[in-house]
XYZ file of C-alpha atoms in Angstrom:
255
model
C -315.191 -53.054 78.376
C -317.377 -54.096 75.478
C -320.239 -51.935 74.295
C -320.936 -49.542 77.157
C -323.827 -47.656 75.528
C -327.590 -48.127 75.690
C -329.851 -48.325 72.666
C -332.366 -45.560 71.978
C -335.112 -47.418 73.825
C -332.950 -47.860 76.910
C -331.925 -44.212 76.864
C -335.542 -43.078 76.581
C -336.570 -45.270 79.507
C -333.658 -44.029 81.596
C -334.509 -40.429 80.749
C -338.141 -40.820 81.818
C -337.014 -41.971 85.257
C -334.925 -38.908 85.980
C -335.297 -35.168 85.969
C -332.353 -33.475 84.340
C -331.204 -29.876 84.784
C -331.216 -27.560 81.808
C -327.762 -27.074 80.292
C -325.694 -24.548 82.246
C -322.084 -23.459 82.347
C -319.721 -24.931 84.911
C -319.999 -23.223 88.314
C -316.595 -23.716 89.936
C -317.745 -22.098 93.185
C -320.136 -25.023 93.834
C -317.493 -27.743 93.612
C -316.554 -29.369 96.920
C -315.479 -32.797 95.644
C -314.491 -34.606 92.453
C -315.577 -37.995 91.191
C -313.644 -39.388 88.253
C -313.886 -42.352 85.909
C -310.821 -44.556 85.371
C -310.793 -46.544 82.100
C -310.365 -44.302 79.039
C -310.230 -41.277 81.347
C -306.910 -41.834 83.123
C -305.571 -44.522 80.773
C -306.595 -46.125 77.460
C -308.311 -49.397 78.262
C -308.138 -51.456 75.075
C -304.346 -51.793 74.841
C -304.446 -53.100 78.417
C -307.227 -55.586 77.692
C -305.513 -56.833 74.540
C -302.258 -57.366 76.432
C -304.049 -59.145 79.308
C -305.917 -61.380 76.873
C -302.630 -62.322 75.188
C -301.105 -63.225 78.568
C -304.172 -65.308 79.378
C -303.964 -67.121 76.031
C -300.303 -67.992 76.682
C -301.188 -69.311 80.141
C -303.954 -71.487 78.722
C -301.556 -72.914 76.130
C -299.344 -74.181 78.966
C -301.945 -75.224 81.521
C -305.083 -76.050 79.517
C -303.955 -77.059 76.020
C -307.353 -78.329 74.896
C -308.896 -74.972 75.763
C -306.044 -73.141 74.101
C -306.524 -75.161 70.916
C -310.183 -74.145 70.671
C -310.185 -70.745 72.349
C -306.573 -69.594 72.239
C -307.328 -66.698 69.932
C -307.963 -63.660 72.175
C -310.813 -62.647 69.855
C -312.516 -65.976 70.473
C -312.091 -65.579 74.221
C -313.503 -62.066 74.005
C -316.531 -63.340 72.103
C -317.292 -65.770 74.924
C -316.704 -63.003 77.453
C -319.315 -60.907 75.620
C -321.635 -63.928 75.489
C -321.637 -63.991 79.283
C -323.676 -60.777 79.325
C -326.568 -62.826 77.936
C -325.874 -66.005 79.888
C -325.344 -64.252 83.249
C -327.247 -60.948 83.319
C -326.965 -61.089 87.111
C -323.239 -60.348 86.703
C -323.672 -57.365 84.385
C -322.165 -54.998 86.960
C -319.171 -57.237 87.741
C -316.505 -57.274 85.026
C -314.259 -59.605 87.027
C -316.984 -62.191 87.509
C -317.979 -62.019 83.852
C -314.388 -62.611 82.761
C -313.845 -65.431 85.286
C -317.051 -67.217 84.278
C -316.201 -66.841 80.598
C -312.896 -68.586 81.251
C -314.689 -71.290 83.215
C -317.115 -71.790 80.336
C -314.416 -72.311 77.693
C -312.517 -74.667 79.996
C -315.684 -76.727 80.460
C -316.499 -76.738 76.755
C -312.992 -77.949 75.932
C -313.013 -80.668 78.583
C -310.370 -79.076 80.812
C -310.683 -78.637 84.560
C -313.083 -75.704 85.199
C -311.278 -75.050 88.507
C -308.438 -73.622 86.397
C -310.656 -70.567 85.900
C -309.438 -69.130 89.188
C -305.672 -69.096 88.492
C -306.306 -68.215 84.841
C -308.317 -65.181 85.850
C -305.639 -64.185 88.363
C -303.106 -64.097 85.517
C -305.416 -61.952 83.410
C -306.301 -59.649 86.291
C -302.702 -58.998 87.302
C -301.905 -57.888 83.763
C -305.071 -55.786 83.619
C -303.760 -53.726 86.537
C -300.622 -52.720 84.598
C -301.913 -49.431 83.213
C -300.137 -46.827 81.133
C -301.499 -43.394 81.980
C -302.421 -40.715 79.526
C -299.778 -37.987 79.689
C -302.145 -35.551 81.393
C -303.522 -38.008 83.976
C -300.946 -37.833 86.768
C -300.463 -34.039 86.775
C -304.236 -33.614 86.714
C -304.725 -36.000 89.638
C -302.044 -34.190 91.603
C -303.733 -30.854 90.897
C -307.210 -32.097 91.820
C -306.161 -33.989 94.958
C -304.539 -30.860 96.415
C -307.847 -29.000 96.137
C -310.653 -31.531 96.583
C -311.397 -35.015 97.878
C -311.190 -37.144 94.735
C -313.274 -40.323 94.467
C -312.753 -42.953 91.775
C -316.012 -44.090 90.195
C -315.722 -46.943 87.702
C -317.712 -49.734 86.110
C -314.421 -51.539 85.457
C -312.258 -53.624 87.771
C -309.069 -51.601 88.059
C -307.879 -50.969 91.613
C -306.424 -47.490 92.177
C -304.065 -48.800 94.861
C -302.802 -51.705 92.755
C -302.140 -49.455 89.764
C -300.144 -47.080 91.998
C -302.503 -44.103 92.230
C -304.126 -44.697 95.595
C -302.473 -41.718 97.280
C -304.463 -39.349 95.087
C -307.880 -40.741 96.027
C -310.076 -40.106 99.038
C -312.159 -43.203 98.171
C -312.929 -45.525 95.285
C -316.190 -47.076 94.103
C -316.466 -49.863 91.553
C -319.649 -51.386 90.207
C -318.666 -54.943 91.160
C -318.122 -53.973 94.809
C -321.059 -51.571 95.107
C -323.580 -53.780 93.337
C -324.701 -51.375 90.615
C -322.746 -49.290 88.169
C -323.037 -46.080 86.247
C -325.426 -44.622 85.086
C -327.386 -45.657 88.203
C -327.669 -42.592 90.432
C -327.055 -44.652 93.571
C -323.364 -45.176 92.904
C -322.895 -41.461 92.179
C -324.695 -40.535 95.400
C -322.633 -43.016 97.409
C -319.440 -41.519 96.027
C -320.599 -38.025 96.965
C -321.503 -39.221 100.446
C -318.067 -40.736 100.934
C -316.617 -37.260 100.421
C -319.098 -35.749 102.871
C -320.892 -33.607 100.293
C -324.167 -33.578 98.381
C -324.403 -34.508 94.724
C -324.862 -30.872 93.693
C -321.434 -30.111 95.173
C -319.642 -32.715 93.038
C -317.993 -32.375 89.655
C -317.910 -35.727 87.879
C -315.269 -36.257 85.195
C -315.518 -39.019 82.615
C -315.210 -39.987 78.980
C -318.416 -41.932 78.376
C -321.270 -39.733 77.196
C -323.948 -42.131 78.435
C -322.510 -43.682 81.580
C -320.607 -40.654 82.865
C -322.368 -37.580 81.548
C -326.000 -38.661 81.342
C -325.584 -40.693 84.526
C -324.038 -37.900 86.571
C -326.560 -35.363 85.308
C -329.336 -37.678 86.449
C -327.661 -37.871 89.861
C -327.687 -34.055 90.153
C -323.966 -33.477 89.650
C -322.056 -31.067 87.498
C -320.224 -32.934 84.754
C -317.045 -32.486 82.750
C -317.058 -34.581 79.592
C -313.551 -35.671 78.659
C -313.805 -35.921 74.889
C -310.289 -36.757 73.729
C -311.352 -37.893 70.252
C -313.667 -34.977 69.423
C -316.865 -37.011 69.207
C -320.128 -35.211 68.479
C -322.526 -34.868 71.401
C -325.534 -37.094 70.726
C -327.760 -36.544 73.776
C -329.312 -33.116 73.282
C -331.059 -31.346 74.939
C -328.867 -32.667 77.760
C -325.400 -31.133 77.842
C -322.306 -31.546 80.018
C -321.415 -28.437 81.984
C -318.035 -28.378 80.277
C -316.331 -30.390 77.533
C -312.551 -30.698 77.426
C -310.073 -32.486 75.173
C -307.674 -33.279 78.041
C -307.639 -33.204 81.805
C -305.216 -30.308 82.166
C -307.581 -28.113 80.165
C -310.165 -28.798 82.856
C -307.672 -28.089 85.630
C -306.943 -24.698 84.090
C -310.657 -23.895 84.237
C -310.820 -24.921 87.872
C -307.943 -22.546 88.604
């Protein structure tokens, strides 16, 4: 959620801390496990967030009318949610905490009971778990799970069991539970370890060029960049091992 990319300075610093492999083609024979992003890889995230924000705004109108009068517009609530990145950098890895504290902040500013942040967030979070999969997501997960241990690896706060996909996953890692998020190599390595393999034996799949591709390359994994919208690659000389427009195209390459 929000701007998930680094600036040029941040990218340069990150690059200096890691040694990256030269671009190579995907080696299917090396793959022993899959890690996969969730938001914007298995489902589009912004329609979900917009719907959850609308549900939250309606709840505030009923239970915290002063807050709703000042902050009832979902765009206004989102602006405060983004403000929390500056106010609480210690929560940068925890999307749930950032959202909850943003709600608490607007309640306080409006003079409503800040304790309402807990039930308000629960309303938002329940709606956030109601995902609508991309058409290729479920058949791809079924294909992958029959062949490899599949580990969810997300900076977001979706729960694979709550959204109804838990049976396809060997394990799941989220930034807010692990303590750091992508592109930090530690969360990639932990995901590989949960599948009982080394990073070099993992294929990571994700849509975000910086968090997923650059991050997984820095962790020593092979990477499939899911590029549904046909964006240009902006991180040369680094390259994903394979770029696909949909998940079934990748499955066909894995055979």
